[in-house]
Coordinates of C-alpha atoms and ligand atoms in Angstrom, one line a residue:
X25 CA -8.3 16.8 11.1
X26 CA -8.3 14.7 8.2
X27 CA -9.8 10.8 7.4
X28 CA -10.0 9.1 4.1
X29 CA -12.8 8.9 1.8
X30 CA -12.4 6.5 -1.3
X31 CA -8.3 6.5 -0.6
X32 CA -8.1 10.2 -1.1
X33 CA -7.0 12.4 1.8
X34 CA -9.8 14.8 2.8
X35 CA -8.8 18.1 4.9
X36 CA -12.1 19.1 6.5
X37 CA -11.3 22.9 7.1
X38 CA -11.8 25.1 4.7
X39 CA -10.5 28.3 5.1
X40 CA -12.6 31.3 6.2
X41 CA -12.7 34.3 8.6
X42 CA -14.2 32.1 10.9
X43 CA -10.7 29.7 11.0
X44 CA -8.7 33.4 11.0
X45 CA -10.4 34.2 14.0
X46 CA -10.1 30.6 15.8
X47 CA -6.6 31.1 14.8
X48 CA -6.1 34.1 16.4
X49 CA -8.0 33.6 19.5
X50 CA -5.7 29.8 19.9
X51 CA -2.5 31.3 19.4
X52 CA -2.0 30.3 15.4
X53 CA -1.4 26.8 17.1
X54 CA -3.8 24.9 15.4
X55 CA -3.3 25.3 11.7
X56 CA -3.3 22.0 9.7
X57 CA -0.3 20.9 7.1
X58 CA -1.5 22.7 4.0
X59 CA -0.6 19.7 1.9
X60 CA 0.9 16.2 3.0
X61 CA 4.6 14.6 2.4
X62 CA 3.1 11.1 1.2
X63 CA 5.7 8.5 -0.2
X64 CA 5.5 7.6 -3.4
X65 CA 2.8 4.7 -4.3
X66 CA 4.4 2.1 -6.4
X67 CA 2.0 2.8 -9.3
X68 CA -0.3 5.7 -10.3
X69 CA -3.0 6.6 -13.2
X70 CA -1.6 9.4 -13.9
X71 CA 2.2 11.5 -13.2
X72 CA 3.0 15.2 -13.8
X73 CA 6.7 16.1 -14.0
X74 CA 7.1 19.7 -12.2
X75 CA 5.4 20.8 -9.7
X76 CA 4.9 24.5 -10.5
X77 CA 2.2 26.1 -11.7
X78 CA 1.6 24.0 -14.6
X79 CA 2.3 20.6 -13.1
X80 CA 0.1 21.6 -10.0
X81 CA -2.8 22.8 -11.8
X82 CA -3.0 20.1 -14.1
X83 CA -3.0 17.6 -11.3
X84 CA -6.1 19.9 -9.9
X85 CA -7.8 19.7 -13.2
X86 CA -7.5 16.1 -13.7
X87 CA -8.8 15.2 -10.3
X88 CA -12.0 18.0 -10.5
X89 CA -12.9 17.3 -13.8
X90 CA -11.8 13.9 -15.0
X91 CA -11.8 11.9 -11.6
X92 CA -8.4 10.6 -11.5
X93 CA -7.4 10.6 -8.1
X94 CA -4.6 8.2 -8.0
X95 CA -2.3 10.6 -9.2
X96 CA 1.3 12.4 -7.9
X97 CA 3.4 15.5 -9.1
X98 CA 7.1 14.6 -9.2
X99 CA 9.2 18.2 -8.1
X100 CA 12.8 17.8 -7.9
X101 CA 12.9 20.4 -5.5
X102 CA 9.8 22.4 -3.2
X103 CA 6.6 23.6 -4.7
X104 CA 7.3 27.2 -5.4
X105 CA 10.9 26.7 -6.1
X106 CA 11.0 26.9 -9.8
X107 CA 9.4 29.9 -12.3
X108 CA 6.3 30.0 -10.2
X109 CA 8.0 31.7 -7.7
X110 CA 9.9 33.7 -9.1
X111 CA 8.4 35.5 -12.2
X112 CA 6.6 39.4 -11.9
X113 CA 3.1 38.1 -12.0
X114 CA 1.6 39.9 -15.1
X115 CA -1.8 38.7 -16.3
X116 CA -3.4 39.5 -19.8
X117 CA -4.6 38.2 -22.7
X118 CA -4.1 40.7 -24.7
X119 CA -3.2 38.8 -27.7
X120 CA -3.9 39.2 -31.7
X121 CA -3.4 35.5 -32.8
X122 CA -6.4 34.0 -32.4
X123 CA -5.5 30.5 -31.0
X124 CA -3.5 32.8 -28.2
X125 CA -5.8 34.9 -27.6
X126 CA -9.0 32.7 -26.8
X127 CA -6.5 30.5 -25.0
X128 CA -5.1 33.4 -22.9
X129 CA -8.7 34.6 -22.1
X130 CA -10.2 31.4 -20.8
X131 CA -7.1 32.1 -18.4
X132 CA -8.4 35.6 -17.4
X133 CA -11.5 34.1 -17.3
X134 CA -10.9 31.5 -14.3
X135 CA -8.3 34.1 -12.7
X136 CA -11.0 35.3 -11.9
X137 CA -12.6 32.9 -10.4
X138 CA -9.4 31.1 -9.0
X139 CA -9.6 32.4 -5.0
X140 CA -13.5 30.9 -4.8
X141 CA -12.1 27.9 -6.7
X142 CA -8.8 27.0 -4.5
X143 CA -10.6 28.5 -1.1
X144 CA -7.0 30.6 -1.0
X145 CA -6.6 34.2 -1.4
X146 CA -4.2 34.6 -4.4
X147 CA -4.6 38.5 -4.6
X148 CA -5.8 38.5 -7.8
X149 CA -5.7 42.4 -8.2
X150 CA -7.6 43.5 -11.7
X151 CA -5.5 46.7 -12.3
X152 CA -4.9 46.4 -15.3
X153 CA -1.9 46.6 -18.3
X154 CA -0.9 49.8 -20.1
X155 CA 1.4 49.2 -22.9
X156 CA 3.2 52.8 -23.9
X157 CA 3.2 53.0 -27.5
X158 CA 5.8 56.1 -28.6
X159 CA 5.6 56.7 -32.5
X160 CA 2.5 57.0 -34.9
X161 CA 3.6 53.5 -35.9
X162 CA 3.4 52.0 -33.0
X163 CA -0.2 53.2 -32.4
X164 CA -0.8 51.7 -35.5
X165 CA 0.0 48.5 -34.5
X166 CA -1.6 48.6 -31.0
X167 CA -4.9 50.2 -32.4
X168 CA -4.6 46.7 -34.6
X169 CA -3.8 44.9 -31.8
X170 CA -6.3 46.3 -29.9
X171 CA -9.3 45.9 -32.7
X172 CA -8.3 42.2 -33.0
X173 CA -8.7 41.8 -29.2
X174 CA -12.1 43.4 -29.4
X175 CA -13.7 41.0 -32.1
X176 CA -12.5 38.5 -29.8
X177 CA -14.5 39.8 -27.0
X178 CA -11.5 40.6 -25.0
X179 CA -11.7 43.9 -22.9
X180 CA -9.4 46.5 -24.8
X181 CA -9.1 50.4 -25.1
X182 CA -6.9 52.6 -26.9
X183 CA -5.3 55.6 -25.4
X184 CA -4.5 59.0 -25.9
X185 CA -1.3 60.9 -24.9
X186 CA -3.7 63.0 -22.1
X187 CA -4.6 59.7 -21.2
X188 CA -2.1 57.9 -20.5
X189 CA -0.8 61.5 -18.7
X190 CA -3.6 60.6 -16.4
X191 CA -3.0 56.8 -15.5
X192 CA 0.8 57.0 -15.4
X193 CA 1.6 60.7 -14.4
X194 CA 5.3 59.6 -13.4
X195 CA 6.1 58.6 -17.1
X196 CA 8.2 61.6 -19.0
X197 CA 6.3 64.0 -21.0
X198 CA 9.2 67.0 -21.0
X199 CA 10.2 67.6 -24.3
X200 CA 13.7 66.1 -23.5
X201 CA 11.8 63.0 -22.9
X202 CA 13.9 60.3 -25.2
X203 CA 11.2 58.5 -26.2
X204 CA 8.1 60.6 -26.4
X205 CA 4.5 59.4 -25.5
X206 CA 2.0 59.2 -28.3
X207 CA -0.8 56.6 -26.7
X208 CA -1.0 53.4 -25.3
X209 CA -3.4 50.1 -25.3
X210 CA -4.7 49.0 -22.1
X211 CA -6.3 46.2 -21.0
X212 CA -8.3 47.0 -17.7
X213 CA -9.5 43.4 -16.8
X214 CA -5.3 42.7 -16.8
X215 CA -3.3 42.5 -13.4
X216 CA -1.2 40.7 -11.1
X217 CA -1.7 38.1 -8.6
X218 CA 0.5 36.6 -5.3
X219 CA 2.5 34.0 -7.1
X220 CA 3.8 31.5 -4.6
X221 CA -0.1 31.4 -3.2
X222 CA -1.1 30.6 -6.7
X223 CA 1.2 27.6 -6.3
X224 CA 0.5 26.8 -2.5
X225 CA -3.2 27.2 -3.4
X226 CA -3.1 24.3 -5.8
X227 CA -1.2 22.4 -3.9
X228 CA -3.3 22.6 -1.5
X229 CA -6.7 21.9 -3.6
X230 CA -5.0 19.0 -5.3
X231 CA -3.9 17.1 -2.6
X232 CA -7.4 17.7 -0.9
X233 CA -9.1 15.6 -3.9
X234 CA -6.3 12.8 -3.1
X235 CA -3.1 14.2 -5.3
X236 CA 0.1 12.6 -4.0
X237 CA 2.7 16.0 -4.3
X238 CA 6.1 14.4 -4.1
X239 CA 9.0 16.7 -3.6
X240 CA 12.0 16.1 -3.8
X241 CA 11.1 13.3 -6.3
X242 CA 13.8 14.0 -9.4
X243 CA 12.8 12.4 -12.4
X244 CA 16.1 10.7 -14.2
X245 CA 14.6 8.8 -17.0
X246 CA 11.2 6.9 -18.7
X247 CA 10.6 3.1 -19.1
X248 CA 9.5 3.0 -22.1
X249 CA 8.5 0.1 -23.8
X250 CA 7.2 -0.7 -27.6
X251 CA 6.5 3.1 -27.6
X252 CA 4.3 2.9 -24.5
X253 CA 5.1 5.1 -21.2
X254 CA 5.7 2.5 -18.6
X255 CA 6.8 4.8 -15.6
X256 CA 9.5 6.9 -14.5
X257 CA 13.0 6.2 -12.7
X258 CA 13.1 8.9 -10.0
X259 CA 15.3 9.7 -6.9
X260 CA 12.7 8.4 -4.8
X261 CA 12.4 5.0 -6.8
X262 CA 11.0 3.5 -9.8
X263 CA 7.0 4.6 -10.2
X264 CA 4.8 3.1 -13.0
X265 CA 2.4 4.8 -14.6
X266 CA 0.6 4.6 -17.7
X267 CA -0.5 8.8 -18.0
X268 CA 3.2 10.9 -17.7
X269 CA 2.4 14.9 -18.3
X270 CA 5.7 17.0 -19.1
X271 CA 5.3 20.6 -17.2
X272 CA 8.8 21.7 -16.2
X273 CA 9.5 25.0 -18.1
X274 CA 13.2 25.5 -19.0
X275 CA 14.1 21.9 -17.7
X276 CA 12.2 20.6 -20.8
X277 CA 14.6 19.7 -23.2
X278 CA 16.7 17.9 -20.6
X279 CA 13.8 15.8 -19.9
X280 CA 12.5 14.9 -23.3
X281 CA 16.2 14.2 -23.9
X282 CA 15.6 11.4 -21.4
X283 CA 12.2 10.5 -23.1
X284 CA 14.4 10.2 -26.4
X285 CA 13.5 13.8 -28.0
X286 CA 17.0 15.4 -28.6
X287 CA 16.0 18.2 -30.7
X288 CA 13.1 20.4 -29.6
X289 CA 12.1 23.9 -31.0
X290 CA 12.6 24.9 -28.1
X291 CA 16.1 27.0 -25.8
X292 CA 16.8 27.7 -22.2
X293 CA 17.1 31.3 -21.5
X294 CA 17.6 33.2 -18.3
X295 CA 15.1 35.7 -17.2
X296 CA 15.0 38.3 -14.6
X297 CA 13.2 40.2 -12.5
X298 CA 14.2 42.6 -9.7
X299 CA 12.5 44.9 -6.9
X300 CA 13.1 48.2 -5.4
X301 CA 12.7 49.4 -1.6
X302 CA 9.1 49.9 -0.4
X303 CA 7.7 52.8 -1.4
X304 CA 4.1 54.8 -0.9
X305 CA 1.9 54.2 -3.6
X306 CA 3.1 55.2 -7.2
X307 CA 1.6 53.4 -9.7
X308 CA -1.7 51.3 -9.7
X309 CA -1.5 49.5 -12.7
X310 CA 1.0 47.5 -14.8
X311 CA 3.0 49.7 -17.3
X312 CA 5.3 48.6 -20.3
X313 CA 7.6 50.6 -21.9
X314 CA 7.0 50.0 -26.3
X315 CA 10.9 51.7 -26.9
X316 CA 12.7 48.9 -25.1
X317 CA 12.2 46.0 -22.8
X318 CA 10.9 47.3 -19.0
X319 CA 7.7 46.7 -17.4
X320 CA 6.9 48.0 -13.8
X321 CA 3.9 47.0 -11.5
X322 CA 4.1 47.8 -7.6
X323 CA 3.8 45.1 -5.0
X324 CA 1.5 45.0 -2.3
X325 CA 4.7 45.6 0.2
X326 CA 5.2 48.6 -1.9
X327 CA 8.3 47.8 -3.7
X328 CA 8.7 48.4 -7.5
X329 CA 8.9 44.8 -9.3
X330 CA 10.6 45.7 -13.0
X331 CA 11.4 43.1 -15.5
X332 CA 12.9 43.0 -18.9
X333 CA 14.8 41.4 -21.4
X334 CA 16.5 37.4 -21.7
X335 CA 20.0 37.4 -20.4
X336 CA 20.7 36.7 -23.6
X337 CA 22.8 33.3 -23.6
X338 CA 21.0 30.0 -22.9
X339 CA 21.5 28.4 -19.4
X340 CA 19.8 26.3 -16.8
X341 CA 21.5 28.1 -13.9
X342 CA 18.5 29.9 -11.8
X343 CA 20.8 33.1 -11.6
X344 CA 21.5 36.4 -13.9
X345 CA 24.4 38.8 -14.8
X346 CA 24.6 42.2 -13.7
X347 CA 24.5 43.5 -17.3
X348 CA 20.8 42.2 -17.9
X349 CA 19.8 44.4 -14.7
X350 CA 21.4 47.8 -16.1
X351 CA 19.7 46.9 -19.7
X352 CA 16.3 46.6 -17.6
X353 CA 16.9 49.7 -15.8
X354 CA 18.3 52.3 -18.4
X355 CA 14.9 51.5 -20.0
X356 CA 12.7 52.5 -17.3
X357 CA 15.3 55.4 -16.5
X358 CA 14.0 56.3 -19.8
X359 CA 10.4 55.9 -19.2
X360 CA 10.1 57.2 -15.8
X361 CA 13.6 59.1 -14.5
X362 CA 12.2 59.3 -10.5
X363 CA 12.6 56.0 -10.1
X364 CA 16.5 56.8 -10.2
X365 CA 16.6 57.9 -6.2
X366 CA 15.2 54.5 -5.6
X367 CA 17.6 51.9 -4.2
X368 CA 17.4 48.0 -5.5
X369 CA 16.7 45.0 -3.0
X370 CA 17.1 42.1 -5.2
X371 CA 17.3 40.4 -8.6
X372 CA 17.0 37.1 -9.3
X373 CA 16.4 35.0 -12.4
X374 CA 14.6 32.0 -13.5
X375 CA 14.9 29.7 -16.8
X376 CA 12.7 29.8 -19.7
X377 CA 11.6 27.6 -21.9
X378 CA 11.8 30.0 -25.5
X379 CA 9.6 28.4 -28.6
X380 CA 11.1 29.0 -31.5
X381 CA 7.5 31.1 -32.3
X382 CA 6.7 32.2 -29.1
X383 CA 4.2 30.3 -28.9
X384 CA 3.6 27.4 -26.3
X385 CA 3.3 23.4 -27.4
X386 CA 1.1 21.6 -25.6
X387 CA -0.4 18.0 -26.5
X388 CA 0.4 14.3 -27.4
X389 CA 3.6 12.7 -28.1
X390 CA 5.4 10.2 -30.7
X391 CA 5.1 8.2 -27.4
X392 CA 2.1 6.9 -25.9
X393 CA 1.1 7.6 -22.9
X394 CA 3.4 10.7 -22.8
X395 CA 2.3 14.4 -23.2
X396 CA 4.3 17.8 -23.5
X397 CA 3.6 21.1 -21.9
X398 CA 6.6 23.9 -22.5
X399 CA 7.2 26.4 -24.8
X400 CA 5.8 29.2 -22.6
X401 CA 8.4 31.8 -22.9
X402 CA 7.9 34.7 -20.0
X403 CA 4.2 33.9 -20.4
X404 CA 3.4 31.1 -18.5
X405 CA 2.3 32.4 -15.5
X406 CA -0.9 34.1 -16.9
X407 CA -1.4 30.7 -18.8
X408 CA -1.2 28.6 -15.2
X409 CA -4.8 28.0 -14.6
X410 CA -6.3 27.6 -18.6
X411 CA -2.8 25.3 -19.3
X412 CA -4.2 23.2 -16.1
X413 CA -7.6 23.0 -17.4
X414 CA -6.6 22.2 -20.9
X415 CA -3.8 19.9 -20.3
X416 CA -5.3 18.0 -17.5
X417 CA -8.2 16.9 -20.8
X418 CA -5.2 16.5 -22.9
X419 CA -4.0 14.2 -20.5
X420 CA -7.0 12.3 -19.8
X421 CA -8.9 12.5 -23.2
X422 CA -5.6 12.0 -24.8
X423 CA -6.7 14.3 -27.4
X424 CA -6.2 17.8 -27.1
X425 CA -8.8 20.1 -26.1
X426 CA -9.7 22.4 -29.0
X427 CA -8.6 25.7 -26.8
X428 CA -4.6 23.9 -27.2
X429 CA -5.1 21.8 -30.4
X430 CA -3.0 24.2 -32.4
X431 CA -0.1 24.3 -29.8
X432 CA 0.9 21.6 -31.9
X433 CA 4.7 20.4 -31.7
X434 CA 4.4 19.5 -35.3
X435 CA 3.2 23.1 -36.2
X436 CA 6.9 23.8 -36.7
X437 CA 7.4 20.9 -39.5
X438 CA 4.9 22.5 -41.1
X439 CA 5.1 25.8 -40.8
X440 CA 1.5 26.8 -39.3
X441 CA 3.7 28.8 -36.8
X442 CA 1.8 31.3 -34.3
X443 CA 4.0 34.1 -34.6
X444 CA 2.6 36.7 -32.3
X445 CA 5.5 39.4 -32.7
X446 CA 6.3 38.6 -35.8
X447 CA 10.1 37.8 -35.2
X448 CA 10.4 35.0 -37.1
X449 CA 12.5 31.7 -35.7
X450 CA 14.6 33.4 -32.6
X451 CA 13.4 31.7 -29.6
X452 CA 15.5 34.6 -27.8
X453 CA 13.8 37.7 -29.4
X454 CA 10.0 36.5 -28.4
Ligands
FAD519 C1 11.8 36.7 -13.9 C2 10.5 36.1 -14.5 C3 9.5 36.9 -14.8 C4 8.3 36.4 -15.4 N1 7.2 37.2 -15.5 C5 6.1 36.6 -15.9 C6 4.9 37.4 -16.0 O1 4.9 38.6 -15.6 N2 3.8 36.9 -16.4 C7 3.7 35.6 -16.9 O2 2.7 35.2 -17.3 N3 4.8 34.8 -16.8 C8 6.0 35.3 -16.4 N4 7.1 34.5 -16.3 C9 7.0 33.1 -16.8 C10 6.4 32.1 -15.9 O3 6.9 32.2 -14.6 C11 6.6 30.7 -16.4 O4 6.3 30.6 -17.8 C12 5.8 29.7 -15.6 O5 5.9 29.8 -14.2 C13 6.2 28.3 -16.0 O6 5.4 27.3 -15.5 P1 5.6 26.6 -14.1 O7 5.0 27.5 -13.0 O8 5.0 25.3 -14.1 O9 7.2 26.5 -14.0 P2 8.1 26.1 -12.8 O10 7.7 26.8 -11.5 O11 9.5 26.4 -13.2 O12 7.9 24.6 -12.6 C14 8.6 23.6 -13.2 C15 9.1 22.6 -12.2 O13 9.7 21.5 -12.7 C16 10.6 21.0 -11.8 N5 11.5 20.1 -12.5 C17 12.5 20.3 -13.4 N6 13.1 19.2 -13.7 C18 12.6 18.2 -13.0 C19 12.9 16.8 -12.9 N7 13.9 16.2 -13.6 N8 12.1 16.1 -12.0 C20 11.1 16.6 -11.3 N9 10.9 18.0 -11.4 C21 11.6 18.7 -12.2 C22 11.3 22.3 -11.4 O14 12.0 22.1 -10.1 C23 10.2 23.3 -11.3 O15 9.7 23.4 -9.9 C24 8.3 35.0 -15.7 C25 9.4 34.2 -15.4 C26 10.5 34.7 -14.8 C27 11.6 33.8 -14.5

């Protein structure tokens, strides 16, 4: 069921229990296409490279909120194929910078908001983060963490040993425990959400305002002319446009490499996540470990989704060694030993695009015409919806919005870095 209105595609359904129950009562028959396989228009307004998170919800923004309709996402592959589908869903803002952290939070803020926005359940589930602090000076840092968060009205509480007993009773308390618990920080309004839904559910709102989603459209290089964007050579064709928007996570160097930029502060690095066999619920809430890199949540199907540290050698493969996966889980052995009966299903990895501060870049360009999203380490998922809304009014303003105008690419010439952990210039430590 769908018609045109002013050249943009129009799906008249929205979803509701009323259209699960048609469904169900016509045999699932008559479900529409959730997005459409357009070809590519000789010329646009406006093109995003990437069509994951970023790229999507950009294209979302710009047609809500700016009225550019004649606009396409180039993917190389399928929506959900890169970091959007692949990365352990943690949402938070609980950041001390303050450019991060009121960034982060207008994030949290239309999380919260996103399934009423998109008309698609993305399972936002508010269950919030506990970080496990285990010396005095860690609780030192996280009560200053914490206190920083507060004056910038974001949600934070600092917890007790007996408290954290409480919320995570699997974690080890013995007195063999290697790494004792003192405390932790939490952030209740934190969570996880559905990932690939995220990315289907913007898909799907973007190419209901008239978005063109083009996949299996590879960018290979710019036109580029008297410092002007002109368009892009793809494997579907040339495609002018006068608006390119850079949102490809760890491809980004190869594809500013094509726009000229051959040194970015910026490495590939390959992360991973992995899951464990279903289990009957054991933890309701996200937990971090503070002696090592590990952080569990549980998925609604029950398995145990861990995470952890960088491979630890820059790649753009989409795979990880074995050694990363026994790093992740000698941590959590460490933090919780019952998980040790539990058998893995999978790992998998996907690339990321390390600042050399942690910190993400997002704004104009020496070239007209062309603006630069990346630099979101393991972060960028949380960032999806507040990186669409502020790029989308980079794009179309073509000035930054003042939530992203210190995610300068600049900042690193002159050394206003935003440093969050404090590590200093190794994009593989942050
Ligand atoms: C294992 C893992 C765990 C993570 N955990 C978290 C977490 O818990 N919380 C959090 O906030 N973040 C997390 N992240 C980070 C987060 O997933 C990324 O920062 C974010 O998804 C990046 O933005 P994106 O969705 O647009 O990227 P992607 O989905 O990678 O989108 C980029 C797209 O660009 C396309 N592309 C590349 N080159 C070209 C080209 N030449 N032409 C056209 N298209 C191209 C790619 O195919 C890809 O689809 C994690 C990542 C991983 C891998």
């Amino acid at each position: 069921m769908q018609n045109a209105v002013n050249g943009a595609h129009q799906i008249m359904n929205r979803y509701s229990a009323l259209e699960v129950l048609k469904g169900g009562l016509t045999g699932q028959k008559n479900w529409e296409r959730v997005w459409r396989a357009p070809e590519p228009k000789r010329e646009y307004d406006a093109i995003i490279i990437g069509g994951g998170g970023h790229g999507l919800a950009t294209a979302y923004y710009l047609a809500k909120v700016h009225g550019m309709t004649n606009i396409a996402v180039c993917e190389k592959g399928w929506v959900g194929g890169g970091n959007i589908g692949r990365n352990t869903t943690i949402i938070r803002s609980n950041y001390m910078l303050e450019d991060n952290a009121n960034f982060y939070e207008k994030g949290m803020q239309l999380w919260e908001e996103m399934a009423q926005e998109l008309n698609y359940n993305v399972m936002f589930s508010q269950r919030g983060i506990i970080n496990v602090a285990h010396s005095d000076a860690q609780m030192d840092s996280f009560a200053r963490r914490g206190n920083a968060m507060r004056l910038n009205d974001i949600d934070a509480e600092l917890l007790t040993r007996e408290q954290v007993k409480e919320l995570l009773p699997m974690l080890d308390y013995s007195s063999k425990a290697r790494f004792p618990v003192y405390g932790g920080l939490q952030q209740p309004r934190a969570g996880t959400a559905r990932h690939d839904a995220v990315a289907w559910g913007y898909a799907r709102a973007a190419d209901m305002r008239g978005v063109d989603i083009l996949q299996n459209c590879e960018v290979t290089g710019f036109d580029i002319k008297d410092g002007q964007v002109q368009g892009l050579q793809t494997s579907r064709g040339v495609i002018k446009s006068k608006k390119v928007g850079i949102a490809v996570a760890g491809n980004t160097s190869r594809i500013c490499a094509m726009a000229g930029f051959n040194r970015l502060p910026m490495e590939s690095h390959k992360l991973q996540a992995m899951v464990s066999e279903p289990i009957k619920p054991f933890i309701n809430t996200v937990c971090t470990f503070g002696a090592g890199h590990f952080y569990v949540s549980q998925s609604d199907k029950g398995g145990l989704v861990f995470g952890g540290d960088l491979d630890g050698y820059n790649s753009y493969a989409q795979r990880g060694n074995l050694p990363a996966v026994n790093h992740v889980l000698q941590s959590g052995m460490a933090l919780m030993p019952s998980i040790g009966r539990l058998r893995l299903l999978r790992h998998w990895a996907g690339v990321m695009d390390m600042s050399m501060d942690g910190s993400p870049i997002m704004g104009t360009t020496q070239v007209k015409g062309l603006y630069l999203n990346a630099g979101w380490c393991y972060g960028g998922f949380k960032a999806i919806p507040a990186v669409g809304f502020c790029f989308a009014h980079t794009i179309a303003q073509n000035r930054p919005h003042e939530l992203n105008e210190n995610f300068t690419l600049n900042r690193f010439e002159k050394g206003y870095l935003l440093d969050e952990k404090g590590m200093g210039p190794v994009p593989g430590l942050h």
